[in-house]
XYZ file of C-alpha atoms in Angstrom:
577
model
C 103.243 85.953 119.501
C 101.000 87.418 116.787
C 99.138 84.465 115.336
C 96.345 85.970 113.188
C 97.571 87.678 110.039
C 97.590 87.273 106.291
C 100.600 88.724 104.516
C 102.868 90.098 107.334
C 103.783 93.017 105.069
C 100.079 93.983 104.895
C 99.427 93.565 108.603
C 99.509 97.275 109.536
C 97.242 98.335 106.659
C 94.708 95.577 107.314
C 94.656 96.250 111.046
C 93.980 99.964 110.398
C 91.266 99.089 107.925
C 89.543 96.856 110.427
C 89.929 99.379 113.210
C 88.248 102.096 111.148
C 85.424 99.761 110.151
C 84.818 98.872 113.777
C 84.768 102.417 115.080
C 82.851 104.501 112.582
C 81.195 106.522 115.367
C 84.591 108.029 116.254
C 86.824 107.886 113.179
C 86.953 107.708 109.432
C 89.904 106.556 107.363
C 92.032 108.860 105.197
C 95.260 108.210 103.372
C 97.927 107.584 106.021
C 95.688 107.043 109.029
C 92.372 108.171 110.550
C 90.721 111.433 111.560
C 87.685 112.170 113.675
C 84.380 111.225 112.127
C 83.204 114.803 112.671
C 85.050 117.793 111.214
C 87.401 119.772 113.365
C 85.432 122.850 114.440
C 86.359 125.913 112.464
C 89.085 127.886 114.250
C 90.165 124.966 116.489
C 93.752 123.786 116.441
C 94.033 120.206 115.191
C 96.208 117.884 117.287
C 97.536 115.112 115.036
C 99.462 112.297 116.726
C 101.188 109.335 115.225
C 103.829 106.631 115.084
C 104.238 103.023 114.088
C 101.695 100.261 114.314
C 101.956 97.635 117.065
C 101.191 99.965 119.999
C 97.379 99.984 120.098
C 95.519 101.859 121.442
C 98.251 104.283 120.505
C 97.845 105.904 118.112
C 94.593 105.434 116.203
C 92.607 104.462 119.293
C 93.172 107.910 120.812
C 91.371 109.840 118.049
C 88.127 111.497 119.141
C 86.696 114.490 120.887
C 88.842 115.627 123.777
C 91.885 113.910 122.415
C 93.507 113.731 119.001
C 91.895 115.090 115.843
C 93.835 112.575 113.726
C 96.473 109.884 113.851
C 99.063 109.058 111.184
C 99.854 105.347 111.397
C 103.038 103.771 110.005
C 104.076 100.194 109.446
C 104.855 97.926 112.354
C 107.247 99.732 114.690
C 108.089 102.254 111.885
C 107.140 105.919 111.762
C 104.573 107.060 109.246
C 106.015 108.838 106.231
C 105.953 112.580 105.807
C 103.328 112.159 103.069
C 101.084 110.106 105.312
C 101.354 112.640 108.120
C 100.679 115.516 105.712
C 97.598 113.742 104.356
C 96.142 113.159 107.865
C 96.994 116.719 108.979
C 95.322 118.278 105.919
C 92.181 116.211 106.508
C 92.129 117.198 110.203
C 92.925 120.871 109.717
C 90.203 123.198 110.948
C 91.793 126.462 109.889
C 93.717 127.267 113.054
C 96.886 125.218 112.424
C 98.072 121.786 113.343
C 100.245 120.496 116.220
C 102.014 117.289 115.247
C 102.840 115.109 118.273
C 104.825 111.872 118.454
C 107.324 109.870 120.465
C 110.946 110.928 120.347
C 112.395 108.467 117.838
C 114.699 109.408 115.032
C 112.353 108.279 112.256
C 109.371 110.108 113.755
C 111.416 113.254 114.254
C 112.537 113.192 110.597
C 109.156 112.418 109.064
C 107.053 114.706 111.285
C 109.532 117.549 110.699
C 109.344 117.035 106.961
C 105.565 116.922 107.140
C 105.528 120.259 108.972
C 107.608 121.815 106.207
C 105.260 120.409 103.529
C 102.236 121.657 105.414
C 103.777 125.140 105.608
C 104.237 125.001 101.826
C 100.536 124.110 101.586
C 99.650 127.165 103.614
C 98.877 125.204 106.811
C 100.589 126.480 109.933
C 102.171 123.565 111.763
C 104.263 122.942 114.890
C 105.841 119.746 116.171
C 106.431 118.260 119.619
C 108.249 115.040 120.546
C 107.365 113.323 123.829
C 110.510 112.172 125.637
C 109.425 110.644 128.963
C 111.453 107.429 129.296
C 114.053 108.041 131.980
C 115.964 104.844 131.201
C 116.901 105.907 127.682
C 119.150 108.862 128.577
C 120.489 110.688 131.616
C 118.725 113.758 133.002
C 121.297 116.093 131.436
C 120.472 114.533 128.005
C 116.723 114.425 128.444
C 116.162 115.643 124.896
C 117.533 112.250 123.713
C 114.959 110.261 125.717
C 112.391 108.210 123.818
C 108.648 108.549 124.195
C 106.690 105.679 125.731
C 103.412 105.637 127.760
C 103.929 109.280 128.715
C 102.529 109.966 125.239
C 99.009 109.716 126.705
C 99.042 112.494 129.343
C 101.024 114.822 127.069
C 98.706 114.230 124.083
C 95.712 114.646 126.385
C 96.873 117.990 127.770
C 97.527 119.491 124.345
C 94.284 118.155 122.909
C 92.208 119.460 125.835
C 93.840 122.862 125.395
C 92.887 122.824 121.740
C 89.299 121.966 122.643
C 89.291 125.150 124.774
C 89.999 127.203 121.655
C 93.556 128.166 122.511
C 95.922 129.295 119.750
C 98.470 126.977 118.092
C 101.382 128.487 120.079
C 99.452 128.207 123.307
C 98.611 124.538 122.620
C 102.278 123.892 121.932
C 103.251 125.545 125.214
C 100.854 123.256 127.069
C 102.451 120.213 125.348
C 105.897 121.463 126.393
C 104.743 122.002 129.998
C 103.172 118.562 130.232
C 106.168 116.905 128.619
C 108.583 118.601 131.021
C 106.574 117.227 133.955
C 106.167 113.644 132.712
C 108.476 110.703 133.552
C 108.094 106.968 132.722
C 109.950 103.722 133.553
C 109.275 100.184 132.495
C 110.159 96.525 132.993
C 109.604 93.413 130.871
C 109.532 89.653 131.334
C 109.599 88.655 127.638
C 110.045 90.314 124.267
C 107.465 90.744 121.511
C 107.194 88.749 118.296
C 106.288 90.610 115.059
C 103.718 89.242 112.633
C 105.303 86.526 110.508
C 108.408 86.151 112.684
C 109.192 82.907 114.443
C 111.164 84.455 117.307
C 110.850 87.446 119.639
C 112.918 90.561 119.182
C 114.648 89.907 122.479
C 114.477 87.253 125.179
C 114.693 87.413 128.946
C 116.152 84.479 130.878
C 113.756 82.495 132.973
C 113.123 84.030 136.408
C 114.614 87.346 135.269
C 113.249 90.654 134.053
C 114.586 93.326 131.698
C 114.733 96.804 133.208
C 114.276 99.997 131.175
C 112.967 98.379 127.982
C 111.779 100.181 124.842
C 108.359 99.793 123.226
C 109.775 98.743 119.875
C 111.326 95.570 121.227
C 114.555 97.268 122.274
C 116.095 95.208 125.067
C 116.324 96.728 128.500
C 119.380 98.411 129.961
C 119.843 95.646 132.509
C 118.412 92.517 134.104
C 117.269 91.732 137.593
C 115.697 88.781 139.403
C 111.970 88.334 138.669
C 110.161 90.324 141.353
C 106.904 89.841 143.186
C 104.135 92.269 142.185
C 104.918 94.400 145.197
C 108.603 94.422 144.416
C 107.870 95.473 140.831
C 105.697 98.343 142.086
C 108.417 99.429 144.523
C 111.046 99.454 141.717
C 108.834 101.514 139.414
C 107.803 104.047 142.042
C 111.235 104.462 143.712
C 112.952 104.869 140.332
C 110.545 107.638 139.259
C 110.633 109.427 142.585
C 114.410 109.719 142.277
C 114.007 112.083 139.326
C 111.556 114.927 139.836
C 111.002 117.867 137.463
C 113.112 120.887 138.171
C 110.199 122.865 139.656
C 109.078 120.011 141.980
C 111.195 120.130 145.113
C 109.781 117.031 146.818
C 106.907 114.595 146.109
C 105.211 115.311 149.462
C 102.178 117.512 148.787
C 102.290 117.112 145.050
C 99.475 115.957 142.755
C 100.202 113.608 139.854
C 98.441 111.862 137.010
C 99.421 108.173 137.221
C 99.393 105.679 134.336
C 100.199 102.041 134.957
C 100.528 100.666 131.461
C 100.426 97.075 130.274
C 102.671 96.400 127.314
C 100.608 93.617 125.695
C 100.330 90.364 127.548
C 100.218 91.291 131.244
C 96.599 90.746 132.243
C 94.461 93.468 133.797
C 94.188 91.585 137.065
C 97.966 91.478 137.297
C 98.061 95.218 136.662
C 95.573 95.843 139.442
C 97.694 93.780 141.849
C 100.690 95.979 140.984
C 98.650 99.181 141.116
C 97.442 98.560 144.669
C 101.055 98.774 145.820
C 101.846 101.727 143.487
C 99.015 103.668 145.051
C 100.123 102.746 148.543
C 103.722 103.784 147.936
C 102.842 107.072 146.285
C 100.486 107.812 149.163
C 103.270 107.152 151.645
C 105.447 109.575 149.725
C 102.776 112.258 150.010
C 101.685 112.177 146.391
C 97.970 112.728 145.736
C 96.917 110.611 142.715
C 94.552 112.304 140.225
C 92.351 110.185 137.887
C 94.694 107.179 137.590
C 94.709 104.992 134.475
C 95.483 101.284 134.703
C 95.372 99.226 131.521
C 96.806 98.813 128.062
C 97.457 102.320 126.729
C 100.749 102.097 124.786
C 101.567 98.461 123.978
C 104.227 96.513 122.144
C 102.343 93.638 120.536
C 102.637 90.704 122.926
C 105.424 91.991 125.138
C 105.011 90.924 128.756
C 105.793 94.039 130.707
C 104.553 97.120 132.506
C 105.524 100.760 132.723
C 104.631 103.462 135.177
C 104.153 107.104 134.192
C 103.867 110.071 136.501
C 102.801 113.531 135.202
C 103.319 116.092 137.974
C 100.333 118.391 137.800
C 99.837 122.081 138.389
C 96.395 123.637 138.414
C 96.290 124.123 134.632
C 97.547 120.639 133.765
C 95.180 119.014 136.261
C 92.167 120.664 134.601
C 93.331 119.425 131.218
C 93.998 115.914 132.523
C 90.470 115.804 134.028
C 88.770 117.200 130.906
C 86.335 114.837 129.164
C 87.341 112.737 126.190
C 85.563 110.272 123.967
C 87.662 108.000 121.725
C 87.497 104.358 120.770
C 90.027 103.363 123.465
C 89.975 106.197 125.998
C 86.914 107.832 127.522
C 86.502 110.205 130.419
C 83.649 112.368 131.625
C 80.758 113.434 129.405
C 80.684 115.515 126.249
C 77.759 117.195 124.565
C 76.189 116.284 121.212
C 78.878 115.640 118.622
C 79.249 117.745 115.485
C 77.754 116.190 112.330
C 80.035 113.977 110.313
C 81.743 115.575 107.316
C 83.257 113.494 104.608
C 84.409 116.449 102.469
C 87.386 117.622 104.448
C 90.232 115.774 102.806
C 91.689 117.910 100.016
C 91.743 116.363 96.569
C 95.101 114.997 95.540
C 97.192 117.705 93.964
C 97.607 117.021 90.278
C 101.139 118.389 90.559
C 101.966 115.367 92.714
C 101.039 112.870 90.025
C 101.769 114.514 86.626
C 104.892 113.373 84.782
C 106.964 116.303 83.529
C 108.427 116.221 80.045
C 111.809 114.546 79.556
C 114.406 114.223 76.838
C 114.965 110.973 74.954
C 118.374 110.710 76.579
C 116.942 111.012 80.049
C 114.184 108.499 79.270
C 116.856 106.060 78.163
C 118.787 106.674 81.388
C 115.598 106.000 83.296
C 115.837 102.395 82.130
C 119.233 102.104 83.833
C 117.783 103.680 86.940
C 114.966 101.188 86.998
C 117.420 98.314 86.556
C 119.491 99.653 89.454
C 116.396 99.873 91.684
C 115.429 96.334 90.672
C 118.916 95.207 91.750
C 118.509 97.098 95.035
C 115.202 95.351 95.757
C 116.790 92.003 94.850
C 119.828 92.382 97.117
C 117.658 93.527 100.023
C 115.336 90.581 99.639
C 118.303 88.186 99.593
C 119.673 89.638 102.817
C 116.500 90.654 104.653
C 116.920 88.136 107.484
C 120.599 88.938 107.921
C 119.822 92.650 108.177
C 117.186 91.958 110.783
C 119.599 89.846 112.863
C 122.304 92.501 112.774
C 119.790 95.216 113.737
C 118.455 93.110 116.593
C 121.832 92.992 118.370
C 121.264 96.459 119.873
C 118.179 97.735 118.106
C 114.657 96.479 117.366
C 115.409 94.106 114.530
C 113.184 95.665 111.884
C 115.830 97.061 109.478
C 115.487 94.204 107.002
C 111.706 94.433 106.998
C 111.786 98.201 106.489
C 114.379 97.969 103.723
C 112.327 95.312 101.938
C 109.181 97.447 102.089
C 110.995 100.558 100.934
C 112.993 99.010 98.101
C 110.002 97.046 96.752
C 107.791 100.150 96.771
C 110.535 102.210 95.113
C 110.972 99.709 92.366
C 107.215 99.637 91.666
C 106.859 103.413 91.650
C 109.865 103.776 89.375
C 108.479 101.200 86.944
C 105.101 103.052 86.773
C 106.836 106.429 86.219
C 109.035 105.063 83.470
C 106.061 103.421 81.744
C 104.444 106.898 81.657
C 107.494 108.337 79.957
C 109.367 109.916 82.865
C 112.977 110.851 82.730
C 115.668 109.643 85.097
C 115.159 112.470 87.619
C 111.409 111.962 87.916
C 111.787 108.175 88.163
C 114.121 108.676 91.104
C 111.852 111.242 92.736
C 108.874 108.884 92.520
C 110.996 106.055 93.887
C 112.151 108.311 96.717
C 108.618 109.202 97.781
C 107.504 105.593 97.577
C 110.419 104.319 99.651
C 109.881 106.923 102.367
C 106.124 106.412 102.332
C 106.196 102.636 102.537
C 109.196 101.975 104.702
C 108.710 104.739 107.252
C 111.237 104.894 110.077
C 114.602 106.569 110.012
C 115.931 104.520 107.112
C 112.828 105.338 105.071
C 113.382 109.072 105.486
C 117.116 108.785 104.732
C 116.722 106.586 101.669
C 113.997 108.888 100.409
C 116.498 111.715 100.768
C 119.277 109.766 98.981
C 117.087 108.946 95.964
C 115.594 112.463 95.818
C 119.080 114.050 95.886
C 120.191 111.804 92.999
C 117.055 112.565 91.040
C 117.543 116.282 91.431
C 121.135 116.023 90.249
C 120.254 113.895 87.207
C 117.167 115.799 86.133
C 115.026 114.966 83.121
C 116.891 116.822 80.343
C 120.344 115.378 79.830
C 122.016 111.980 79.779
C 123.610 111.680 83.241
C 127.386 111.910 82.899
C 129.630 110.315 85.560
C 130.500 113.658 87.269
C 126.780 114.486 87.539
C 126.081 111.134 89.204
C 128.962 111.736 91.652
C 127.592 115.181 92.347
C 124.214 113.663 93.191
C 125.783 111.115 95.566
C 127.767 113.861 97.273
C 124.644 115.929 97.736
C 122.838 112.851 99.080
C 125.673 112.377 101.612
C 125.347 116.006 102.758
C 121.539 115.852 102.887
C 121.519 112.706 104.995
C 123.921 114.288 107.477
C 121.799 117.439 107.654
C 118.614 115.503 108.104
C 119.770 112.791 110.542
C 122.441 114.778 112.360
C 124.927 111.914 112.204
C 128.587 112.183 111.235
C 131.333 109.724 110.418
C 132.122 107.705 113.559
C 128.565 107.597 114.909
C 128.065 104.048 113.612
C 125.333 104.773 111.039
C 124.976 104.579 107.295
C 126.905 107.857 107.156
C 130.061 105.859 107.882
C 129.614 104.252 104.472
C 127.892 107.028 102.516
C 130.596 109.671 103.069
C 133.585 107.540 101.965
C 131.546 106.099 99.106
C 130.697 109.607 97.860
C 134.307 110.785 98.287
C 135.681 107.760 96.382
C 133.187 108.138 93.541
C 133.875 111.870 93.224
C 137.631 111.297 93.178
C 137.455 108.583 90.519
C 135.113 110.516 88.213
C 137.343 113.607 88.618
C 140.155 111.514 87.173
C 138.048 110.805 84.111
C 137.354 107.169 85.056
C 134.158 105.807 83.433
C 131.116 105.563 85.707
C 131.069 101.775 85.930
C 134.748 101.582 86.962
C 134.427 104.551 89.306
C 131.370 103.028 90.924
C 133.231 99.711 91.309
C 136.074 101.412 93.179
C 133.656 103.307 95.408
C 131.685 100.137 96.154
C 134.854 98.503 97.402
C 135.422 101.469 99.656
C 131.833 101.158 100.922
C 132.303 97.422 101.702
C 135.469 98.150 103.723
C 133.760 101.052 105.546
C 130.746 98.977 106.498
C 132.937 96.223 107.942
C 134.844 98.840 109.969
C 131.667 99.927 111.736
C 131.899 96.755 113.766
C 134.675 98.445 115.759
C 132.533 101.527 116.538
C 130.097 102.269 119.385
C 126.777 103.816 118.234
C 126.167 107.449 119.182
C 122.837 107.826 117.353
C 119.560 106.015 117.062
C 117.886 103.213 119.057
C 121.154 101.299 119.444
C 122.764 104.089 121.466
C 121.452 102.932 124.899
C 122.886 99.478 124.151
C 126.188 100.597 122.661
C 128.371 97.893 124.162
C 126.109 95.129 122.766
C 126.794 96.252 119.217
C 130.593 96.161 119.523
C 131.881 93.588 117.046
C 128.754 93.799 114.848
C 128.542 96.171 111.850
C 125.787 98.743 111.716
C 122.755 97.393 109.854
C 122.206 100.566 107.858
C 125.896 100.765 106.882
C 125.908 97.101 105.886
C 122.773 97.382 103.768
C 124.127 100.484 101.981
C 127.360 98.647 101.140
C 125.395 95.705 99.710
C 123.294 98.104 97.653
C 126.294 99.912 96.170
C 127.694 96.571 94.943
C 124.328 95.502 93.533
C 123.938 98.776 91.652
C 127.371 98.241 90.112
C 126.105 95.027 88.602
C 123.131 96.833 87.098
C 125.425 99.474 85.629
C 127.604 96.821 84.032
C 124.597 95.163 82.427
C 123.294 98.483 81.035
C 126.620 99.956 79.985
């Protein structure tokens, strides 16, 4: 378990601060993460990677020449926000565009996609690529749904080496796609990981058993088997991966592959070497020629006891990129020439448009007080139920929903209070709260709650007192925006199962002329019933999808938290009526 920390909520920030201080030769800190200490050479594509904390050396430890130009780092097991990614990308940009790379998790897909859109608005050409190498997380015919694990390293490495060669943004993206299509990973674990401040692991494995096909965020495996010997573990890893070859690899015999045997946090290097000796033997027997193998901790999960094996099937071009030199805090290969001089002037100054408070009417400023009271109620109800939300989420997910909601709601309340103190109207208060929630919480829920608050803020605006139909209109737009962004629909066992009926009920009541407090009360009852009904559903989206049966009988954590919030907001509306 993680023993050395101060405030668990500050763990990720303090770890990044210490990392940057310890590795000044390679990196310098910027808002949202780190970039190379030396400027990206003019005309070179910048490869910016990222994801949640808790996986070191991914992602910050892979920043340096020959590998990433920057890394956006989120909270523990939570994706960085779009604003964090945008900040790192702008600091890393060398004038030839940015390739944003990350593991294929819903929160990362949302936030990196939003960041690419914001970068385009800034005049920075950007592309995105999600690594999806974990064969246990989806069937071959649904490979786009697979999550990214230790295959991140060879895919990041290929793209970054191509960028170092001066290739164009589209060419670098094609290299990433080629490497990703030829990369497969599979893992096993003997115990789960424990997050800073927690007194229990995210999942447990019975004594003398192992979890098969685990995730790197503490997601439990897809099955259990008897605890193997080192040789048996190697055999399981190799045989599983050899059963699924890329489409253009007919048979392993005669093929060349980059091999990564990855320790997930508490398996010692000597243990890894014992396993690797058998991995190398078995691959050799299958006719696979191993190229520059890597054995060690490369993508971890705090103190999880487990290992994963990654194979990237090489062609001539990918092999040259895999062998290319690199120099980062945690990954070094070959030799590079004299580094470029450090440059501390790359990060663009904060845009004044991002911080200025637009004018607002007196009526909207008064409504901002009600908005702030509602956000205070949201933070309060989340704090009261944070442990419960974590327990619900841990049934089939990674158990961090309560933590993320606490971070997001607390940050939103603080940002809203600051904006109101500066004279902001209701719309701006909600917009600032939206950005703060998404920025601090990260993850899928951070992106979705940022979208909800921003949709409400846009509907309310800063000019008029928000009438009940306008509020209902904002909730309806929030419902539509969440579905567009997350791709979920009613029945997928997500927050959408509550948000849609809540929006419909609120719209129907306000259309009848019912006052907002009464209309919200009716809709909150609908939300409560809808959240309870998700216990009967099987998840079709998100990290719980591979463990669908485990969640049967338990409501969705996001749906449950939304229902709690709708009821808490009703109390705030009553008090400010």
